[in-house]
Coordinates of C-alpha atoms in Angstrom, one line a residue:
M513 CA -10.8 4.9 11.2
A514 CA -14.0 5.6 13.2
W515 CA -14.1 5.0 16.9
K516 CA -15.9 1.7 17.3
F517 CA -18.5 2.8 19.9
E518 CA -20.1 5.5 17.7
E519 CA -23.8 5.4 18.1
D520 CA -25.6 2.6 16.1
I521 CA -22.3 1.1 14.8
I522 CA -22.6 -2.1 17.0
D523 CA -26.1 -2.7 15.6
I524 CA -24.8 -2.4 12.1
C525 CA -22.0 -4.9 12.8
F526 CA -24.6 -7.5 13.8
E527 CA -26.6 -6.6 10.7
I528 CA -23.5 -7.5 8.6
L529 CA -23.4 -10.9 10.2
N530 CA -27.1 -11.4 9.5
K531 CA -26.8 -10.6 5.8
S532 CA -23.9 -13.0 5.2
L533 CA -24.3 -16.0 2.9
Y534 CA -23.4 -18.2 5.9
F535 CA -26.4 -16.9 7.8
L536 CA -28.8 -16.9 4.8
K537 CA -28.0 -20.5 4.0
N538 CA -28.4 -21.8 7.5
P539 CA -29.3 -19.3 10.3
S540 CA -29.3 -21.8 13.1
K541 CA -25.9 -23.2 12.2
D542 CA -24.5 -19.7 11.8
Y543 CA -25.8 -18.7 15.3
S544 CA -24.3 -21.8 16.8
Q545 CA -20.8 -21.0 15.4
R546 CA -20.7 -17.3 16.5
N547 CA -18.7 -18.3 19.6
D548 CA -15.9 -19.4 17.2
V549 CA -13.7 -16.5 16.5
V550 CA -12.2 -18.1 13.4
Y551 CA -15.6 -18.6 12.0
V552 CA -16.7 -15.0 12.7
C553 CA -13.5 -13.6 11.2
R554 CA -14.1 -15.5 8.0
V555 CA -17.7 -14.3 7.8
V556 CA -16.7 -10.7 8.3
S557 CA -13.8 -10.9 5.8
A558 CA -16.2 -12.1 3.2
M559 CA -18.8 -9.5 4.1
I560 CA -16.6 -6.4 4.0
N561 CA -16.4 -6.7 0.2
S562 CA -19.4 -7.2 -2.0
N563 CA -18.1 -9.6 -4.6
D564 CA -20.4 -12.5 -3.7
D565 CA -22.9 -11.1 -1.2
S566 CA -24.5 -8.0 0.1
G567 CA -21.2 -6.9 1.4
V568 CA -20.3 -3.4 2.7
L569 CA -17.9 -2.1 0.0
Q570 CA -17.6 -2.4 -3.8
G571 CA -14.0 -2.3 -4.9
N572 CA -12.8 0.0 -7.7
W573 CA -9.2 0.0 -9.0
G574 CA -9.9 2.1 -12.1
E575 CA -10.0 5.8 -12.3
D576 CA -13.7 6.6 -12.7
Y577 CA -15.4 7.2 -9.3
S578 CA -18.2 9.3 -10.7
K579 CA -20.9 6.9 -9.4
G580 CA -19.5 7.0 -5.8
V581 CA -16.7 8.3 -3.7
S582 CA -13.0 7.9 -4.5
P583 CA -11.3 5.5 -2.0
L584 CA -8.9 8.3 -1.1
E585 CA -11.7 10.6 0.1
W586 CA -13.0 8.5 2.9
N587 CA -12.1 9.8 6.4
G588 CA -13.4 7.0 8.5
S589 CA -15.6 3.9 8.8
V590 CA -18.8 5.4 10.3
A591 CA -20.0 7.1 7.1
I592 CA -19.4 3.9 5.1
L593 CA -21.2 1.6 7.6
R594 CA -24.1 4.0 8.1
Q595 CA -24.6 4.4 4.3
W596 CA -24.5 0.6 3.8
S597 CA -27.2 0.1 6.5
A598 CA -29.4 3.0 5.4
R599 CA -29.5 1.7 1.9
G600 CA -30.6 -1.8 2.9
G601 CA -27.3 -3.5 2.3
Q602 CA -26.4 -2.0 -1.1
P603 CA -22.6 -1.9 -1.5
V604 CA -21.0 1.5 -0.8
K605 CA -18.9 2.8 -3.6
Y606 CA -15.9 2.7 -3.6
G607 CA -13.1 0.9 -1.7
Q608 CA -9.5 -0.2 -2.1
C609 CA -7.4 -2.2 0.3
W610 CA -6.9 0.5 3.0
V611 CA -10.6 1.2 3.1
F612 CA -11.6 -2.5 3.3
A613 CA -9.1 -3.1 6.1
S614 CA -10.2 0.0 8.1
V615 CA -13.8 -1.0 8.0
M616 CA -13.0 -4.5 9.0
C617 CA -10.9 -3.2 11.9
T618 CA -13.9 -1.2 13.2
V619 CA -16.3 -4.2 12.8
M620 CA -14.0 -6.7 14.5
R621 CA -13.3 -4.4 17.4
C622 CA -17.0 -3.9 17.9
L623 CA -17.4 -7.7 18.0
G624 CA -14.8 -7.9 20.8
V625 CA -11.8 -9.2 18.8
P626 CA -8.5 -7.3 19.2
T627 CA -7.7 -6.0 15.7
R628 CA -5.2 -3.8 14.0
V629 CA -4.5 -2.6 10.5
V630 CA -1.2 -3.7 8.8
S631 CA 0.5 -2.3 5.7
N632 CA 2.8 -4.4 3.6
F633 CA 5.0 -2.4 1.2
H634 CA 5.9 -3.9 -2.2
S635 CA 3.3 -6.7 -1.7
A636 CA 3.2 -9.7 -4.1
H637 CA 0.0 -11.1 -5.6
N638 CA 1.3 -14.5 -6.6
M639 CA -1.5 -16.3 -8.5
D640 CA 0.4 -19.3 -9.7
G641 CA 1.9 -20.1 -6.4
N642 CA 5.5 -20.5 -7.7
L643 CA 6.9 -17.9 -5.3
T644 CA 8.4 -15.8 -8.0
I645 CA 7.0 -12.6 -9.7
D646 CA 8.4 -11.8 -13.1
T647 CA 8.5 -8.2 -14.4
Y648 CA 9.7 -7.0 -17.8
Y649 CA 11.5 -3.9 -19.2
D650 CA 12.6 -3.0 -22.7
Q651 CA 15.9 -1.5 -23.7
N652 CA 14.5 2.1 -23.3
A653 CA 13.8 1.3 -19.5
E654 CA 10.0 1.2 -20.1
M655 CA 8.2 -1.2 -17.8
L656 CA 6.1 -3.5 -19.9
P657 CA 2.7 -5.1 -19.2
S658 CA 2.7 -8.8 -18.4
E659 CA 0.4 -11.4 -19.6
K660 CA 0.6 -13.2 -16.3
Q661 CA -1.8 -12.3 -13.5
D662 CA 1.1 -12.1 -11.0
K663 CA 1.8 -8.5 -9.9
I664 CA 3.4 -6.5 -7.2
W665 CA 1.2 -3.9 -5.4
N666 CA 3.1 -0.7 -4.3
F667 CA 1.5 -1.4 -0.9
H668 CA -1.3 -3.6 0.4
V669 CA -3.2 -3.3 3.6
W670 CA -4.9 -6.1 5.6
N671 CA -5.8 -6.8 9.2
E672 CA -4.4 -8.8 12.1
C673 CA -6.7 -10.2 14.7
W674 CA -5.5 -11.7 18.0
M675 CA -7.0 -15.1 18.9
I676 CA -6.5 -18.5 20.2
R677 CA -6.3 -21.1 17.3
K678 CA -7.8 -24.3 18.7
D679 CA -7.9 -25.6 15.1
L680 CA -4.1 -25.5 14.8
P681 CA -1.2 -27.3 16.6
P682 CA 0.2 -25.5 19.7
G683 CA 2.3 -22.5 19.1
Y684 CA 0.2 -20.7 16.5
N685 CA -2.0 -18.5 18.7
G686 CA -1.7 -14.7 18.6
W687 CA -1.9 -12.4 15.6
Q688 CA -3.6 -13.8 12.5
V689 CA -3.8 -12.2 9.1
L690 CA -7.3 -11.5 7.7
D691 CA -7.7 -9.7 4.4
P692 CA -11.2 -8.5 3.3
T693 CA -9.9 -7.1 -0.1
P694 CA -11.3 -9.4 -2.8
Q695 CA -8.1 -10.8 -4.4
Q696 CA -9.0 -14.5 -4.7
T697 CA -11.5 -17.0 -3.3
S698 CA -11.2 -19.2 -0.2
S699 CA -13.6 -22.1 0.1
G700 CA -15.6 -20.5 -2.7
L701 CA -15.9 -17.0 -1.3
F702 CA -13.8 -13.8 -1.6
C703 CA -12.2 -13.8 1.9
C704 CA -8.7 -14.5 3.2
G705 CA -7.5 -15.9 6.6
P706 CA -7.1 -16.2 9.4
A707 CA -3.5 -17.2 8.6
S708 CA -1.2 -17.4 11.6
V709 CA 1.6 -14.9 11.5
R710 CA 3.9 -17.4 13.3
A711 CA 3.1 -20.0 10.6
I712 CA 4.0 -17.5 7.9
K713 CA 7.4 -16.8 9.5
E714 CA 8.2 -20.5 9.8
G715 CA 7.0 -21.4 6.3
E716 CA 4.3 -23.7 7.6
V717 CA 2.1 -23.0 4.6
H718 CA 0.0 -26.1 5.0
L719 CA -1.8 -24.6 8.0
A720 CA -5.3 -23.0 7.6
Y721 CA -6.3 -20.6 6.3
D722 CA -4.8 -19.2 3.0
T723 CA -1.3 -19.2 4.5
P724 CA 0.4 -19.9 1.1
F725 CA -1.2 -16.8 -0.4
V726 CA -0.1 -14.6 2.5
Y727 CA 3.3 -16.1 2.6
A728 CA 3.9 -15.2 -1.0
E729 CA 2.6 -11.6 -0.3
V730 CA 5.6 -11.0 2.0
N731 CA 8.2 -13.5 0.9
A732 CA 8.0 -14.1 -2.9
D733 CA 11.1 -13.3 -5.0
E734 CA 11.1 -10.8 -7.9
V735 CA 12.9 -11.6 -11.1
I736 CA 13.3 -8.6 -13.5
W737 CA 13.9 -9.4 -17.2
L738 CA 15.2 -7.3 -20.2
L739 CA 13.1 -7.9 -23.3
R740 CA 14.6 -7.7 -26.8
D741 CA 12.5 -8.4 -29.9
G742 CA 9.6 -9.6 -27.6
E743 CA 11.7 -12.2 -25.8
A744 CA 13.2 -12.3 -22.3
Q745 CA 16.9 -12.4 -23.0
E746 CA 18.7 -11.1 -19.9
I747 CA 18.0 -11.1 -16.1
L748 CA 18.5 -7.6 -14.8
A749 CA 17.8 -8.4 -11.2
H750 CA 16.8 -11.1 -8.9
N751 CA 15.5 -9.5 -5.7
T752 CA 15.1 -11.8 -2.8
S753 CA 14.4 -8.9 -0.4
S754 CA 12.2 -6.5 -2.3
I755 CA 8.8 -8.2 -1.6
G756 CA 7.5 -7.3 1.9
K757 CA 10.0 -4.5 2.1
E758 CA 8.5 -3.2 5.3
I759 CA 5.5 -4.4 7.2
S760 CA 4.1 -2.0 9.7
T761 CA 1.2 -1.1 11.9
K762 CA 0.2 1.9 14.1
M763 CA 2.0 2.0 17.4
V764 CA -0.1 1.7 20.5
G765 CA -0.8 5.1 22.1
S766 CA 1.0 7.0 19.3
D767 CA 0.5 8.0 15.6
Q768 CA 3.9 6.6 14.8
H769 CA 4.3 3.4 12.9
Q770 CA 5.7 0.2 14.3
D771 CA 7.8 -2.0 12.1
I772 CA 6.6 -5.6 12.5
T773 CA 8.5 -7.2 9.6
G774 CA 10.4 -9.4 12.0
S775 CA 7.1 -11.1 13.0
Y776 CA 6.5 -12.2 9.4
K777 CA 10.0 -13.3 8.4
Y778 CA 13.6 -13.8 9.5
P779 CA 16.1 -11.0 8.4
E780 CA 16.4 -10.9 4.7
G781 CA 19.5 -12.6 3.4
S782 CA 19.9 -14.6 6.6
P783 CA 20.4 -18.4 6.4
E784 CA 17.1 -18.8 8.4
E785 CA 15.1 -16.7 5.9
R786 CA 16.4 -18.7 2.8
S787 CA 15.9 -22.0 4.6
V788 CA 12.3 -21.1 5.4
F789 CA 11.8 -20.0 1.8
M790 CA 12.9 -23.3 0.5
K791 CA 10.8 -25.2 3.0
A792 CA 7.7 -23.2 1.9
S793 CA 8.5 -23.8 -1.7
R794 CA 8.8 -27.6 -1.1
K795 CA 5.4 -27.6 0.5
M796 CA 3.8 -25.4 -2.3
L797 CA 5.6 -26.8 -5.3
G798 CA 6.7 -30.3 -4.3
P799 CA 10.3 -31.5 -4.2
K800 CA 10.7 -31.5 -7.9
G801 CA 9.3 -27.9 -8.3
A802 CA 11.4 -26.7 -5.4
S803 CA 14.6 -28.1 -6.9
S804 CA 13.8 -26.4 -10.2
L805 CA 13.2 -23.1 -8.4
L806 CA 16.5 -23.4 -6.6
L807 CA 18.4 -24.0 -9.8
D808 CA 16.7 -21.0 -11.4
L809 CA 17.6 -18.8 -8.5
L810 CA 21.2 -19.9 -8.5
G811 CA 21.4 -19.4 -12.2
S812 CA 20.1 -15.9 -11.9
R813 CA 23.2 -14.8 -9.9
V814 CA 25.2 -14.2 -13.1
F815 CA 24.0 -10.7 -13.4
E816 CA 25.4 -9.6 -10.1
D817 CA 29.1 -9.4 -11.2
Q818 CA 28.9 -6.0 -12.8
P819 CA 31.8 -3.5 -12.9
V820 CA 29.6 -0.5 -12.1
Q821 CA 26.9 0.1 -9.5
L822 CA 24.0 2.6 -9.9
Q823 CA 21.6 4.3 -7.5
L824 CA 18.9 6.9 -8.0
H825 CA 18.3 9.4 -5.2
L826 CA 15.8 12.2 -4.6
A827 CA 17.4 15.6 -4.1
R828 CA 14.4 16.6 -1.9
M829 CA 11.0 15.4 -0.9
P830 CA 8.9 15.3 -4.2
V831 CA 5.8 17.5 -4.1
W832 CA 2.9 17.2 -6.5
G833 CA 2.8 20.3 -8.8
Q834 CA 6.6 20.9 -8.7
D835 CA 9.6 19.7 -10.7
V836 CA 11.2 16.6 -9.3
P837 CA 15.0 16.7 -8.9
L838 CA 16.8 13.4 -9.0
M839 CA 20.4 12.4 -8.7
L840 CA 22.1 9.4 -10.4
H841 CA 25.0 8.0 -8.4
A842 CA 27.4 5.8 -10.4
W843 CA 30.6 4.2 -9.2
R844 CA 33.2 1.6 -10.2
V845 CA 33.5 -1.7 -8.4
P846 CA 37.2 -2.4 -7.7
E847 CA 37.4 -6.0 -8.9
R848 CA 40.5 -7.5 -10.7
A849 CA 38.3 -9.4 -13.2
H850 CA 36.8 -6.1 -14.5
P851 CA 38.4 -4.0 -17.2
R852 CA 41.1 -1.7 -15.9
G853 CA 40.5 1.2 -18.3
P854 CA 37.5 3.5 -18.5
I855 CA 34.0 1.9 -18.7
R856 CA 31.5 3.7 -20.9
L857 CA 27.8 3.5 -20.1
V858 CA 24.7 4.6 -22.0
V859 CA 21.9 5.1 -19.5
R860 CA 18.3 5.4 -20.8
F861 CA 15.8 6.8 -18.4
C862 CA 12.0 6.5 -18.4
A863 CA 9.3 7.8 -16.1
Q864 CA 5.9 6.2 -16.1
P865 CA 2.7 6.8 -14.0
L866 CA 2.6 3.9 -11.5
L867 CA -0.7 2.3 -10.7
H868 CA -1.5 1.1 -7.2
G869 CA -1.8 -2.5 -8.5
G870 CA 1.8 -2.4 -9.7
G871 CA 1.2 -1.7 -13.4
T872 CA 2.3 1.4 -15.3
R873 CA 1.0 3.7 -18.0
K874 CA 2.8 4.9 -21.1
P875 CA 6.0 7.0 -20.5
L876 CA 5.7 10.7 -19.7
W877 CA 9.5 11.5 -19.7
R878 CA 12.7 10.1 -21.2
Q879 CA 16.3 11.0 -21.0
M880 CA 19.6 9.5 -22.1
V881 CA 23.0 10.0 -20.3
H882 CA 26.5 9.0 -21.4
L883 CA 29.0 8.2 -18.7
S884 CA 32.6 7.2 -18.5
L885 CA 34.0 5.7 -15.3
D886 CA 37.6 5.1 -14.4
V887 CA 38.7 2.8 -11.6
G888 CA 37.8 4.4 -8.2
K889 CA 35.7 7.1 -9.8
E890 CA 32.2 8.2 -8.7
I891 CA 29.8 10.4 -10.6
Q892 CA 26.8 12.3 -9.4
W893 CA 24.6 13.2 -12.4
P894 CA 21.6 15.5 -11.8
L895 CA 18.2 14.7 -13.5
L896 CA 15.1 16.8 -13.6
L897 CA 11.5 15.5 -14.1
P898 CA 9.5 18.7 -15.0
Y899 CA 6.0 19.2 -13.7
N900 CA 4.6 19.8 -17.1
N901 CA 5.7 16.3 -18.1
Y902 CA 3.5 14.6 -15.5
R903 CA 0.7 17.2 -15.1
N904 CA -2.7 15.6 -15.9
K905 CA -1.1 12.2 -16.5
L906 CA -1.1 10.6 -13.0
T907 CA -3.7 8.7 -11.1
D908 CA -5.2 10.1 -7.9
E909 CA -2.4 8.3 -5.9
K910 CA 0.2 10.5 -7.6
L911 CA 2.8 7.7 -8.1
I912 CA 5.7 7.7 -10.6
R913 CA 8.2 5.0 -11.4
V914 CA 11.6 6.3 -12.7
S915 CA 13.7 3.5 -14.2
G916 CA 17.0 3.5 -16.0
I917 CA 18.7 0.8 -18.2
A918 CA 22.4 1.2 -18.4
E919 CA 24.3 -0.7 -21.1
V920 CA 28.0 -1.3 -20.6
E921 CA 29.6 -0.6 -24.1
E922 CA 32.6 -2.9 -23.4
T923 CA 30.5 -6.0 -22.4
R924 CA 27.1 -5.2 -24.0
R925 CA 25.5 -6.2 -20.6
S926 CA 22.7 -4.2 -19.0
M927 CA 21.9 -2.9 -15.5
L928 CA 18.7 -1.6 -14.0
V929 CA 18.1 1.2 -11.6
I930 CA 14.6 2.1 -10.2
K931 CA 13.2 4.8 -8.0
D932 CA 9.5 4.9 -7.1
L933 CA 8.2 8.4 -6.3
S934 CA 5.1 9.3 -4.2
L935 CA 4.3 12.9 -4.7
E936 CA 3.2 14.7 -1.6
P937 CA 0.2 16.9 -1.5
P938 CA 0.3 20.4 0.2
L939 CA 0.2 20.3 4.0
L940 CA -2.7 21.3 6.2
S941 CA -2.2 23.2 9.4
I942 CA -4.8 22.7 12.2
E943 CA -4.8 24.9 15.3
V944 CA -7.0 24.7 18.4
S945 CA -6.4 27.5 20.8
E946 CA -9.1 27.0 23.4
R947 CA -9.5 24.3 26.0
A948 CA -11.9 21.6 24.7
E949 CA -14.9 20.9 26.9
V950 CA -18.1 18.9 26.3
G951 CA -21.0 21.1 25.2
N952 CA -18.8 24.3 24.9
I953 CA -17.9 25.9 21.7
L954 CA -14.6 24.9 20.2
R955 CA -13.0 27.1 17.6
V956 CA -10.6 25.5 15.1
H957 CA -8.5 27.3 12.5
I958 CA -7.4 25.3 9.4
T959 CA -4.8 26.7 7.1
L960 CA -3.8 25.5 3.6
T961 CA -1.2 27.1 1.3
N962 CA -1.3 26.1 -2.4
I963 CA 2.4 25.6 -3.1
L964 CA 1.5 24.2 -6.5
M965 CA 2.1 25.9 -9.9
V966 CA -1.6 25.6 -10.7
A967 CA -4.9 26.6 -9.0
L968 CA -6.9 24.0 -6.9
N969 CA -10.4 24.1 -8.3
N970 CA -13.7 23.0 -6.7
C971 CA -12.2 22.6 -3.2
I972 CA -14.4 20.8 -0.7
M973 CA -13.5 20.4 3.0
V974 CA -14.9 17.6 5.1
L975 CA -14.4 17.4 8.9
E976 CA -15.1 14.3 11.0
G977 CA -14.2 13.3 14.6
S978 CA -15.8 10.8 16.8
G979 CA -16.9 12.4 20.0
L980 CA -16.3 15.9 18.5
I981 CA -18.7 16.1 15.6
N982 CA -22.0 14.3 15.0
G983 CA -21.5 13.0 11.5
Q984 CA -19.6 15.4 9.2
I985 CA -19.1 19.1 8.6
V986 CA -18.8 19.9 4.9
K987 CA -17.8 23.3 3.4
D988 CA -17.4 24.5 -0.2
L989 CA -14.1 26.4 -0.4
G990 CA -14.2 27.3 -4.1
T991 CA -10.8 27.9 -5.9
L992 CA -7.5 28.3 -4.3
M993 CA -5.0 30.1 -6.6
A994 CA -1.4 29.0 -7.0
G995 CA 0.7 30.5 -4.2
H996 CA -2.3 31.7 -2.2
T997 CA -3.3 30.7 1.4
I998 CA -6.7 30.1 2.8
R999 CA -7.6 30.1 6.5
I1000 CA -10.9 28.6 7.6
Q1001 CA -12.6 28.9 11.0
V1002 CA -14.9 26.1 12.1
D1003 CA -16.9 26.1 15.4
F1004 CA -18.4 23.0 16.9
Y1005 CA -19.4 21.6 20.3
P1006 CA -17.6 18.4 21.5
I1007 CA -19.9 15.6 22.5
K1008 CA -17.8 13.2 24.5
T1009 CA -14.9 13.4 26.9
G1010 CA -11.5 11.8 26.5
P1011 CA -8.8 11.8 23.8
R1012 CA -10.3 12.5 20.4
Q1013 CA -9.0 13.1 16.9
L1014 CA -10.2 15.7 14.4
Q1015 CA -9.8 14.6 10.8
V1016 CA -9.8 17.1 8.0
L1017 CA -10.0 16.3 4.3
I1018 CA -9.7 18.9 1.5
S1019 CA -10.3 17.5 -2.0
S1020 CA -10.1 19.3 -5.3
K1021 CA -10.2 18.6 -9.0
E1022 CA -6.4 18.5 -9.1
V1023 CA -5.7 16.7 -5.8
K1024 CA -8.2 14.3 -4.2
E1025 CA -6.5 13.8 -0.9
I1026 CA -5.1 16.7 1.2
K1027 CA -5.5 15.4 4.8
G1028 CA -4.7 16.6 8.3
Y1029 CA -5.2 15.3 11.8
K1030 CA -5.3 17.0 15.2
D1031 CA -5.4 15.1 18.5
I1032 CA -7.7 16.9 21.0
F1033 CA -8.4 16.0 24.6
V1034 CA -12.0 16.9 25.6
A1035 CA -12.6 17.6 29.3
A1036 CA -15.9 17.3 31.1
A1037 CA -17.9 20.5 31.2
T1038 CA -17.0 22.8 34.1
A1039 CA -19.8 23.6 36.5
S1040 CA -21.2 27.0 36.1

């Protein structure tokens, strides 16, 4: 994210306010409300996306970015905001959640509101408000598309702004959720929040703004169904803790992440968490709907009494361009009600490209395994997903879902095991040998080794750094053959003192996002 005091950015932030529908409909009323932080936040949340106004960014969750820039390739907010202003308020192409949130963070900090970016892993998009997300698999472990609009994002990114909430009862000040990604309308516009984080944790979903939607993002339950002959016939899993798996933000003064899940909900599985869940469901669904939900959840427990447990593990960190080794761990559960002899399993595995929005593409790999487990026995079964199976079949995010459906021959009941893979790109190395001073040349060496099995074609390097570089440095690197290393020297003259960060992006036809960062402290120029 760009440093907020970059030249001309504050002016652009006020330009954003002045192009909002709120301002255009009634300028004098808009001006009179700009001392209300809740109002300003809602205006900015609506203006970061372009769904119903001259907003900053146009969203694109497809795979064709030929008319703009892939969301993965942005290094910071400055280039986006300057492009939007220079083109008279035409939306910049393209953004996804992390881009929307990063730009909003810059704008809100410019306007004097403490703001941070928050990531929610396994984030629910619950359109019908029933606090359950249904997903479906067939007998061959293939995840199937759903006709419902509900979905589970692999991750979702929003903002928190710190403010006093004079419009809410006492106790709901502090961090508030604001989400500029256009998911649904609020009072007729594509914006979201501010929703009190405290209200979300306590299930007070009646409090403004959009609290039920955010509550579901972090607290909905997931029910996974097995489909046979086009009908949902068996519950494979009821996950009460998979949504909002980890909620984190950047730690102050460090590049490390800070887990803030406890700010949004009580510990998963605790009496407090389930009590809040039922309280929120009563407010959202009414007493009758909440009672029906509770019966459904209690009824879904029947699948839990299985004689075998399964887990999928990674043998090592998965890297794009290499084979992916996996390990299936299977073991018997020592319960008297289960059969005493061997239990035979047929496990059908399937790997599918996983989309950021939670959907999948057609399978790219299948495998079947036969296992026999005696009481007290454990099995470690190796699996290998070859590179050639997923080459040219993934989206730019390089995500894969590996799922397995195990059928117990003795009972004919099924079990599900899932592992989501995020394939890592090659690593960049950034070295700065000299002392950094304002106005003096600073030499940086950037090294990239192509550890992939294929060449990286049409490589472009982009460098940015507030206070280090005015704008961007762009270099064409050509082709980097498999197994080869490239070392690039870049010279520039730091502009401002203090702690700075150099951001390096190398994109290619094969991998859109190879990024590296280097913290650099810039001293004042020494007297000659």
